[in-house]
Coordinates of C-alpha atoms in Angstrom, one line a residue:
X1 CA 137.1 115.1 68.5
X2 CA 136.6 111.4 69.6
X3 CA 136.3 110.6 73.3
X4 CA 139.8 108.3 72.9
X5 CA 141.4 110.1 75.9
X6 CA 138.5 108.4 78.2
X7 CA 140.7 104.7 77.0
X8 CA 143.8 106.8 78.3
X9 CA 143.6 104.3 81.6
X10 CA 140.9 102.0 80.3
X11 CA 143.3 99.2 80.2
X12 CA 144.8 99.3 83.5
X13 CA 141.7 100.4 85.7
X14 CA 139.9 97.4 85.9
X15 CA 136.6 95.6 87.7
X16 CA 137.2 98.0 90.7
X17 CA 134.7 97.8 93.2
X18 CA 135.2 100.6 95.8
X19 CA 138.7 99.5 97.3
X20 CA 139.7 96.7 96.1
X21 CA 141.8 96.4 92.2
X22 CA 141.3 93.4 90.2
X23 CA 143.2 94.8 87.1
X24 CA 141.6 94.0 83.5
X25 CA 140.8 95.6 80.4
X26 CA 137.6 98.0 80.6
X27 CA 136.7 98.0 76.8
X28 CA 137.6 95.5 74.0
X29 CA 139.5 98.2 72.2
X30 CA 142.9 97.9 70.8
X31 CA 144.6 100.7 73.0
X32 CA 147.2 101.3 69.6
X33 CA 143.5 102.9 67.8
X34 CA 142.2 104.6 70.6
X35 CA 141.7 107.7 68.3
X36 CA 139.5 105.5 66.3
X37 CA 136.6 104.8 69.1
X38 CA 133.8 106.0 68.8
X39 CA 131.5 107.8 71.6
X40 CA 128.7 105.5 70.8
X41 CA 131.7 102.7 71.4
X42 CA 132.1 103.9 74.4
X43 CA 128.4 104.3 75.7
X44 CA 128.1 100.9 74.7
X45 CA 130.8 99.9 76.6
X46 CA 128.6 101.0 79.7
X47 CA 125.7 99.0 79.0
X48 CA 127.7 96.4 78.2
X49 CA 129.2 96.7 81.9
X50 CA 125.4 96.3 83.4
X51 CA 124.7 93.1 81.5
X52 CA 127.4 91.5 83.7
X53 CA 126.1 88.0 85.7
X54 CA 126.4 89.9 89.1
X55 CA 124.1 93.0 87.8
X56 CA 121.6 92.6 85.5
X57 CA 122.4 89.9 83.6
X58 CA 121.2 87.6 86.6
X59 CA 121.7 88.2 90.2
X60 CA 120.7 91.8 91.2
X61 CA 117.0 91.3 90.1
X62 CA 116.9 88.0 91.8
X63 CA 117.7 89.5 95.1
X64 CA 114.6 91.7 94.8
X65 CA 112.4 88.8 95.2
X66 CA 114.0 85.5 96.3
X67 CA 113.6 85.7 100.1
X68 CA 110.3 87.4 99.3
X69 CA 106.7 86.6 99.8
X70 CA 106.1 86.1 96.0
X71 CA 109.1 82.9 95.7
X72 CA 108.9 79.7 96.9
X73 CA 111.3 77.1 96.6
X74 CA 110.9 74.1 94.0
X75 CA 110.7 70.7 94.9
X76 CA 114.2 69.9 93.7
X77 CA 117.0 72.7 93.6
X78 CA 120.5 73.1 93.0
X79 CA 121.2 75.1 96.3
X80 CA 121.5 78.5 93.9
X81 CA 121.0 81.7 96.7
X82 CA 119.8 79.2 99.4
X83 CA 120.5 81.9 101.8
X84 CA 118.7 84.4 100.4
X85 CA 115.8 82.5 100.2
X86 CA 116.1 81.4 104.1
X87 CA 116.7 84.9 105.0
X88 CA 120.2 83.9 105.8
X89 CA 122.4 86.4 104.4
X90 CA 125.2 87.0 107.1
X91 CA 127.1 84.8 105.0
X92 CA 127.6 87.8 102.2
X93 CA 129.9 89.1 105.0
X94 CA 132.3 86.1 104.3
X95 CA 132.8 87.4 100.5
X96 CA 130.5 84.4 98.5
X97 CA 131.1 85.2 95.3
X98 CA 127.7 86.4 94.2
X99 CA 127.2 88.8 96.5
X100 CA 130.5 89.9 96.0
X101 CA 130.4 90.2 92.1
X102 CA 127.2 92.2 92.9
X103 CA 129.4 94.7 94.7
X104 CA 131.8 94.8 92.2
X105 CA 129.9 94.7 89.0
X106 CA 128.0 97.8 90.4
X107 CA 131.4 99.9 91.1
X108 CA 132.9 98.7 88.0
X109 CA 130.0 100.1 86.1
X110 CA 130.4 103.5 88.2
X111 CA 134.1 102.9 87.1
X112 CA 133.2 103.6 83.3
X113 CA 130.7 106.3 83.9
X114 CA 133.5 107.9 85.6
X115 CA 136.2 107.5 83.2
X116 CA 134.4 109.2 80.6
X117 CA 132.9 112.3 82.9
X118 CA 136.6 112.8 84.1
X119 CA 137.8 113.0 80.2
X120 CA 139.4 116.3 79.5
X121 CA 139.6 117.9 76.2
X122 CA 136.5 117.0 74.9
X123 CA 134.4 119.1 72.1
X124 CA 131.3 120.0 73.6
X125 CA 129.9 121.2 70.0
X126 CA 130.1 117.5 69.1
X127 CA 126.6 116.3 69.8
X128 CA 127.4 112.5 70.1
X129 CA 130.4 113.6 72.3
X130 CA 127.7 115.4 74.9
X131 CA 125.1 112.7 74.7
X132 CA 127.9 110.3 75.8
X133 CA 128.5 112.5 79.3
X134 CA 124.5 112.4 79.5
X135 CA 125.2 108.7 79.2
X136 CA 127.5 108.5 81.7
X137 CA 125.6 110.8 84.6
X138 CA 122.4 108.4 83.8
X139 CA 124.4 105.2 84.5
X140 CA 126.3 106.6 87.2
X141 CA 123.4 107.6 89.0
X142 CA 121.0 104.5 87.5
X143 CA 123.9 102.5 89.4
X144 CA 123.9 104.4 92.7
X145 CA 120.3 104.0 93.2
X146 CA 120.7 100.1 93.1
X147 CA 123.5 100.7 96.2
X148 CA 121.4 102.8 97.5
X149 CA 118.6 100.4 97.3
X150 CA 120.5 97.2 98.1
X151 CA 123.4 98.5 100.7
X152 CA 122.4 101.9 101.5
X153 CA 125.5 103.6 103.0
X154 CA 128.6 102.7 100.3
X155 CA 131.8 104.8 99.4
X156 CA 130.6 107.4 97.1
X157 CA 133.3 107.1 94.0
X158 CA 133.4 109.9 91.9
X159 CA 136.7 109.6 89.9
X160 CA 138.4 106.6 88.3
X161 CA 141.8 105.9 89.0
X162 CA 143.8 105.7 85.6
X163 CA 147.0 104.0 87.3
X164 CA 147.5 100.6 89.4
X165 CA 148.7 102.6 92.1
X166 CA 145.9 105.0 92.1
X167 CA 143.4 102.1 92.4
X168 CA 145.8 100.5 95.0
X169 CA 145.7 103.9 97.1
X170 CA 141.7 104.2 96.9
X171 CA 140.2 104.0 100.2
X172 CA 137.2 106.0 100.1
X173 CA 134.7 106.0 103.3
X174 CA 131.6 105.3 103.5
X175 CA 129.2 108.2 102.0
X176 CA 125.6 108.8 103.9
X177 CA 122.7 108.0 101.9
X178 CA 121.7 111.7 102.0
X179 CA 125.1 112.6 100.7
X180 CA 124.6 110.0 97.5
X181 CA 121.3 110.9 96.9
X182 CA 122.2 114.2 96.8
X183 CA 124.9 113.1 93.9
X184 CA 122.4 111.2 92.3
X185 CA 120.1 113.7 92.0
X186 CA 122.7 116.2 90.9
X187 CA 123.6 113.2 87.9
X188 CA 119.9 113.0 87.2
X189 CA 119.7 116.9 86.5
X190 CA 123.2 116.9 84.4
X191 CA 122.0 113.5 82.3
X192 CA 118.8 115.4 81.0
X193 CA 120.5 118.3 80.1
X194 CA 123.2 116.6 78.0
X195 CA 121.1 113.8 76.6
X196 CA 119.7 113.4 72.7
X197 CA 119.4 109.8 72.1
X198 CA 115.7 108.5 71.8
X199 CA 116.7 105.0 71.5
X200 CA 115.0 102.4 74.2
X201 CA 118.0 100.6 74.9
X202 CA 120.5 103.5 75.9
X203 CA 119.2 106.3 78.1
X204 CA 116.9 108.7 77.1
X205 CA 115.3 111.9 78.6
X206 CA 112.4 110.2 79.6
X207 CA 114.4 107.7 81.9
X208 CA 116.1 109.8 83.1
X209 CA 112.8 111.3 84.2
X210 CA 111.7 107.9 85.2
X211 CA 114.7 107.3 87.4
X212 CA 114.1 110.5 89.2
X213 CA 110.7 109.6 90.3
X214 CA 111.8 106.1 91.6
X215 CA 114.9 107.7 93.4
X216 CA 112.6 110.5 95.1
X217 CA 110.0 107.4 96.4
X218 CA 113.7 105.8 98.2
X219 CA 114.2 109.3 99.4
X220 CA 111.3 109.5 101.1
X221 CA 112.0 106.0 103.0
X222 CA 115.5 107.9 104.5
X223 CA 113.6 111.5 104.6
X224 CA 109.8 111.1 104.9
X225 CA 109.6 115.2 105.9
X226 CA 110.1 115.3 101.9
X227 CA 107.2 113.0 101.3
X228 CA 105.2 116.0 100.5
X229 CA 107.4 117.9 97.7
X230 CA 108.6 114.7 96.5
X231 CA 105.3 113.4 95.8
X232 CA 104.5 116.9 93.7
X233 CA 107.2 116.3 91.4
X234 CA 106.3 113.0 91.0
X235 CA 103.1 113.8 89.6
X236 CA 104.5 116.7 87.4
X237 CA 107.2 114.2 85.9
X238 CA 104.7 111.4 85.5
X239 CA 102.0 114.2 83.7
X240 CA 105.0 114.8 81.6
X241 CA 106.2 111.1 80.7
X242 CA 102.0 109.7 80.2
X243 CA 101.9 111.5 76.5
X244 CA 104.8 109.4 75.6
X245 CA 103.8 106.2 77.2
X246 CA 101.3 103.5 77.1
X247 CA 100.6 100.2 78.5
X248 CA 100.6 96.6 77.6
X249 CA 97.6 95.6 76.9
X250 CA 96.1 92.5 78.3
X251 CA 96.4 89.6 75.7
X252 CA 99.8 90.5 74.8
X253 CA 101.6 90.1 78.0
X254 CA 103.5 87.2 77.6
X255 CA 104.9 88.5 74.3
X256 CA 105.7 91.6 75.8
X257 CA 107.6 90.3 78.2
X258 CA 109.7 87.7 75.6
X259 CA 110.4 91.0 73.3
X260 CA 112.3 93.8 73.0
X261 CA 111.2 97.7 73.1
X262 CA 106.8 98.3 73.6
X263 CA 104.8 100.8 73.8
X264 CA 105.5 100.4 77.8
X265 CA 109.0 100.5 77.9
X266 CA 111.2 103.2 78.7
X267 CA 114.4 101.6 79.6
X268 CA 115.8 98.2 79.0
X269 CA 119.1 96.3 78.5
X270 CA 119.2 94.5 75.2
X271 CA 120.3 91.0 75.2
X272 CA 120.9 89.2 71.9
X273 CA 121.4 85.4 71.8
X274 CA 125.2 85.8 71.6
X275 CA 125.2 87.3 74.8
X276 CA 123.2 84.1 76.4
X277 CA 125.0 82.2 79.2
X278 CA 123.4 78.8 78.8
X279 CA 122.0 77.7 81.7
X280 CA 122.6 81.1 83.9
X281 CA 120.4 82.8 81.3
X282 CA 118.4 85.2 83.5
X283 CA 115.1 83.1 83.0
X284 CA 116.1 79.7 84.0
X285 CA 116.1 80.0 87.5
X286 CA 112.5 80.3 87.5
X287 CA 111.5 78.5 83.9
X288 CA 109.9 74.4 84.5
X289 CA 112.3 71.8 83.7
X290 CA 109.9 70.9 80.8
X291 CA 110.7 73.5 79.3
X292 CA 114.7 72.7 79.2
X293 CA 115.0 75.3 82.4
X294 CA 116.8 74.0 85.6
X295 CA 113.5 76.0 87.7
X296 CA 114.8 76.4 91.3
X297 CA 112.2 78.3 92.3
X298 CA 108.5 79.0 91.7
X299 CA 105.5 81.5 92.1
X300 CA 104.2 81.2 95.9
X301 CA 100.8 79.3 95.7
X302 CA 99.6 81.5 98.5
X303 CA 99.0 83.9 95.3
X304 CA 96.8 81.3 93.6
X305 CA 94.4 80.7 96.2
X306 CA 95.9 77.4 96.9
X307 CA 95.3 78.4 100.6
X308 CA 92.0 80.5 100.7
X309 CA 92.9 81.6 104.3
X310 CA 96.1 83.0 103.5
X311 CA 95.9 84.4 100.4
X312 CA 98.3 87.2 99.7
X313 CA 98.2 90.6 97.9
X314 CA 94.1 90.1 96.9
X315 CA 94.7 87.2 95.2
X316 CA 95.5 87.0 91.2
X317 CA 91.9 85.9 89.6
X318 CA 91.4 86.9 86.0
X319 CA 95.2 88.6 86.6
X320 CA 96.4 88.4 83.0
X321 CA 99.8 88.8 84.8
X322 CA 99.7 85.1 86.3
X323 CA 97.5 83.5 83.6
X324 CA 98.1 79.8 83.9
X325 CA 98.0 77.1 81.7
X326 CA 99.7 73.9 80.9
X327 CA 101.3 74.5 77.7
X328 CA 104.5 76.2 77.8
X329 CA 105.0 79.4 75.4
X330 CA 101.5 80.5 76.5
X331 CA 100.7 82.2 79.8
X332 CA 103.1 84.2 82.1
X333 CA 102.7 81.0 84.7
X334 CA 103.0 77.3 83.4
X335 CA 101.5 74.2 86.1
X336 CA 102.3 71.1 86.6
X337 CA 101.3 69.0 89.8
X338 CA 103.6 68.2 92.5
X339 CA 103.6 64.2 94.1
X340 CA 101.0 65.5 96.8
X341 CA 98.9 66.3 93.6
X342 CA 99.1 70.1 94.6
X343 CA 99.8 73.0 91.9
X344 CA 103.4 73.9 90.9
X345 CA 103.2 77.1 89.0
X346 CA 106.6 78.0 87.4
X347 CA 107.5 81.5 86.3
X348 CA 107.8 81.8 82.8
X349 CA 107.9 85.3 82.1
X350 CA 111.6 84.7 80.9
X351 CA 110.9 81.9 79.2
X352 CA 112.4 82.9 75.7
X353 CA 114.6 85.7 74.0
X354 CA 116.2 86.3 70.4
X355 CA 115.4 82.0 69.9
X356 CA 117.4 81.5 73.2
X357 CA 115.9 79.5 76.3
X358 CA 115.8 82.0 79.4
X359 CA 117.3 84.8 77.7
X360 CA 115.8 88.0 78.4
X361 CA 115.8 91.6 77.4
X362 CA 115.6 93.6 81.0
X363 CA 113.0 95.8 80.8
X364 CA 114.1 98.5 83.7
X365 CA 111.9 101.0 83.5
X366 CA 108.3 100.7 82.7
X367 CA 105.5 102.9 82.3
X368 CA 103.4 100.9 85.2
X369 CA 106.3 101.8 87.9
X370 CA 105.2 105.8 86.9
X371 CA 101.7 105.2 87.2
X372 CA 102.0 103.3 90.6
X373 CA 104.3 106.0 91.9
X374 CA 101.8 108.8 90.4
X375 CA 99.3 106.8 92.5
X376 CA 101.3 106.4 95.5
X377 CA 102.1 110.4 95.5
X378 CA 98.4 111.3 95.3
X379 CA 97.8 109.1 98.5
X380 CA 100.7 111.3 100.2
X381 CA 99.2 114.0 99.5
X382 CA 95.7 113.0 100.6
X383 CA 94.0 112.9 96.3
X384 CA 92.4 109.5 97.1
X385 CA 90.4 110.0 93.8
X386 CA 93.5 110.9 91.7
X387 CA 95.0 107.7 93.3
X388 CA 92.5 105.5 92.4
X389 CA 92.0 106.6 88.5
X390 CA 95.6 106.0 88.1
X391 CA 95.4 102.2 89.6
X392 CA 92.1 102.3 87.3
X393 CA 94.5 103.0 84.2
X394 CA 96.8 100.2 85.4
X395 CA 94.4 97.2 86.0
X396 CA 92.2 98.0 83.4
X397 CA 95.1 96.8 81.1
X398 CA 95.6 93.8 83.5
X399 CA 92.8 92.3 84.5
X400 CA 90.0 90.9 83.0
X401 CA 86.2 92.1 83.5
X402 CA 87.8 94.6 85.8
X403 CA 85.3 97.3 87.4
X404 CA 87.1 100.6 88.4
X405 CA 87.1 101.6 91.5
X406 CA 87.1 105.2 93.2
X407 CA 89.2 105.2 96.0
X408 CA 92.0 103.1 97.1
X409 CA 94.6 103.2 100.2
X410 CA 98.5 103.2 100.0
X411 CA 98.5 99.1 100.9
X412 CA 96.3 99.0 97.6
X413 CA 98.8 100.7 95.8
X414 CA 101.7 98.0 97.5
X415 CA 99.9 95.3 96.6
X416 CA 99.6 96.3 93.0
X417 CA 103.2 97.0 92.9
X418 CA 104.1 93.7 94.1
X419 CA 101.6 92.1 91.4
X420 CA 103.1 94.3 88.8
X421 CA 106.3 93.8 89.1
X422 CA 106.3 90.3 89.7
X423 CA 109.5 88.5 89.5
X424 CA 111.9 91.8 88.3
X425 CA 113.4 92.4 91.2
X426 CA 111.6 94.9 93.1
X427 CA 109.7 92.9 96.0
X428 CA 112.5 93.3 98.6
X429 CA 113.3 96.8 98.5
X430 CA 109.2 97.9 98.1
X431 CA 108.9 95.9 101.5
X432 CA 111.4 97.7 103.1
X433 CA 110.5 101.0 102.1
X434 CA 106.9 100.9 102.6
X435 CA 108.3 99.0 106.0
X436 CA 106.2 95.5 106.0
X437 CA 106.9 92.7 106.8
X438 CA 108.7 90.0 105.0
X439 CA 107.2 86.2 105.5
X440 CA 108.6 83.5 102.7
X441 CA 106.7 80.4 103.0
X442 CA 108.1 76.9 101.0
X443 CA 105.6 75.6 97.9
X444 CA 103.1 73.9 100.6
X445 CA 102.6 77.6 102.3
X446 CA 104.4 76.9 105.4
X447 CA 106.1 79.6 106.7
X448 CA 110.1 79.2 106.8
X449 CA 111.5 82.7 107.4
X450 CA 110.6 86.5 108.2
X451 CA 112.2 89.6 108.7
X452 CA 110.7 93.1 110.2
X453 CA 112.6 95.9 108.1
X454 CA 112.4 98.5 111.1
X455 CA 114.7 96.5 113.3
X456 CA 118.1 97.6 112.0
X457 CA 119.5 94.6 113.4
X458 CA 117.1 91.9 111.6
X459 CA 114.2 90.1 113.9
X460 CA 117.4 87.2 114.7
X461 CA 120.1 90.3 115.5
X462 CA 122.3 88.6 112.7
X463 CA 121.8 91.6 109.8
X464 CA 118.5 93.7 108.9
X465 CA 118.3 90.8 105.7
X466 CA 116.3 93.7 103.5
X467 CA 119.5 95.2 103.2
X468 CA 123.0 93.8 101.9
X469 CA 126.1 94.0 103.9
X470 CA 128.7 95.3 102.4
X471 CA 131.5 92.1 101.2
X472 CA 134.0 91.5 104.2
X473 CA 137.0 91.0 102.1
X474 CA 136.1 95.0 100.9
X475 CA 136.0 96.1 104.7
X476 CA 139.8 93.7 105.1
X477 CA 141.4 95.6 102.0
X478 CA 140.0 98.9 103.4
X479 CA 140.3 100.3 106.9
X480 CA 137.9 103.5 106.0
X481 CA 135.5 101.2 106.4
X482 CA 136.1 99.8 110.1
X483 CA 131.9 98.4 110.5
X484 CA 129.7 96.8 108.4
X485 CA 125.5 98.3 107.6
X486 CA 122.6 96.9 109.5
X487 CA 124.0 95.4 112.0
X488 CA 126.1 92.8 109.9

């Protein structure tokens, strides 16, 4: 039996974030040959869903870093998330439209996870039929872990409305974080059961694994009294996942990082150049203008030594992962000079996809991130050594002429997090859940804005900026939700 009685309401319940109903068509499936689509149709249709501009197609990774310590401005922009970049975002409360389509694409992707794990009928001896519900619990629970991250409290959505006035009547309150971790964790256990496919760019067992341990390192920011189990089952799940996985080596980074699939990857969205946005391609944001990218912002030169007394994270020498040069297509990190004659070192990790300028294949769940949260268990639990041979396994395939070391402290661990995952939208959230401080400083190294994640009103009482509000126009349409999160 087919999954068509998930499309049942597919083309009234549309892009619905968590109260308010902007009505379109879910799936690009003629609704007189429902009977004819396909579960892998379907599962697609959820992927498809992430890839939006407002998710990961573009701005949810951005917000992990712009506003960070690792971005700095260019010397000409077009103004593009200004305010995140200033620390500025009580603005999101007035409903700007990329924060809002943030909010939304996230819910409508819950929306379609939904729609399929509230399908009745189904035959559960159908294999593709089952992986399809494994599907859905992955996404469903991938995408609460981004709210989770990003907003923390949100309406916890568990059903899909499959008439106009069902969506109209959908108020839901907001949920506690322990209360949607607990869901996600409950999705998490339901998406490895069901799941077969071993494919890279749908879910598989092993992210599902994956997801868990990042989700139980979040846990511990809300709950630190689980630090302790937490960080056992991390280690257990990253024993399991290490015989499956291994890392880039150094000289073929950049490549890597242009490419679909690797030995490294574990999850990732695939973009193919028919799914490029032209100049809103992922990439471009952070590509040089020589390179035909519009390149608002740039790596901080506080990581290239540019400023020997302010050097950030240890520095970056002989760090295949900002290898510079001045040819683009080469290195990770393409310089020019700026009119004072100082560096300007663009981002080109996105540079190109599929033969398409900043087009990217998101790769959103790596090996490293299980190492460095095997690591960063070990330290919890007081196995310095353990620690420090799993940071030995990571730089080892990162760093050139590098000596291994045998011991190494959490900050160690931070810092190599925030090297790693340079640029994909982690920075923020690792800040705030290892509680340091933010500091953005413009391309000269001057200081412009900070933020102290334990004040839960932000340092300037105008929003903790580490966390998102939630969209004002979602509080107007829904009086459930009568106050906004951190202070907002």
């Amino acid at each position: 039996m087919k999954l068509y009685k998930i499309l049942l309401g597919a083309a009234l319940v549309g892009a619905m974030s968590s109260c308010t109903l902007d009505v379109e068509p879910q799936q690009n499936v003629d609704v007189e040959n429902i009977e004819s689509v396909l579960p892998q149709d379907l599962v697609g249709g959820l992927y498809n869903r992430m890839q939006e501009m407002g998710y990961y197609g573009r701005n949810f990774n951005l917000y992990g870093d712009i506003g960070t310590d690792l971005i700095s401005a260019a010397p000409s922009t077009s103004g593009r998330f200004e305010f995140h970049y200033e620390l500025k975002k009580n603005f999101a409360t007035t409903g700007s439209d990329a924060d809002k389509n943030t909010f939304d694409a996230i819910y409508e992707v819950i929306s379609n996870a939904n729609l399929i794990l509230q399908a009745e009928g189904l035959d559960m001896e159908d294999s593709d039929v089952v992986n399809a519900i494994g599907q859905a619990y992955f996404v469903r629970a991938f995408a609460y872990t981004d709210l989770l991250k990003a907003y923390g409290s949100v309406p916890l959505v568990l059903s899909a409305p499959t008439t106009v006035e069902e969506a109209i009547a959908l108020k839901p309150e907001l949920a506690s974080r322990s209360e949607i971790f607990t869901q996600v964790y409950a999705d998490i256990d339901n998406a490895i059961k069901n799941i077969s496919n071993t494919s890279k760019i749908n879910a598989t067992v092993d992210a599902a694994k994956a997801l868990k341990i990042r989700v139980m390192l979040f846990e511990n920011e809300l709950n630190p009294s689980k630090a302790s189990d937490n960080a056992t089952e991390i280690i257990n799940l990253a024993d399991e996942l290490s015989a499956n996985y291994t890392l880039t080596p150094i000289d073929k980074l950049f490549d890597y990082y242009q490419g679909e699939g690797g030995a490294e990857t574990i999850f990732e969205l695939k973009f193919a150049s028919n799914q490029g946005r032209g100049s809103n391609n992922y990439g471009n944001i952070y590509g040089s203008p020589d390179a035909g990218m519009y390149g608002d912002y740039i790596a901080s030169p506080l990581l290239f030594h540019a400023h020997p007394d302010t050097v950030i994270l240890g520095g970056v020498v002989n760090d295949a992962r900002f290898e510079a040069s001045e040819e683009i297509g080469k290195t990770l990190i393409y310089q020019t000079a700026d009119k004072d004659g100082s560096t300007l070192n663009w981002i080109m990790k996105y540079y190109s996809h599929d033969n398409t300028i900043g087009l990217h294949t998101p790769k959103l769940l790596r090996y490293a991130e299980v190492l460095l949260a095997k690591a960063e268990a070990h330290l919890i639990k007081g196995e310095t050594t353990l620690a420090a041979a799993a940071i030995n396994e990571l730089r080892q395939n990162r760093i050139v002429g590098y000596t291994d070391v045998t011991t190494v402290t959490l900050q160690d661990v931070y810092n190599e997090a925030a090297k790693e995952f340079a640029f994909e939208g982690h920075r923020m959230w690792d800040l705030r859940r290892t509680k340091q401080e933010v500091v953005v400083t413009d391309r000269t190294g001057v200081e412009i804005a900070t933020e102290d994640p334990t004040v839960e009103g932000g340092v300037n009482n105008e929003g903790q900026q580490t966390w998102f509000p939630i969209p004002e126009r979602e509080m107007l349409a829904n009086p459930n939700i009568p106050e906004n999160n951190w202070g907002y």
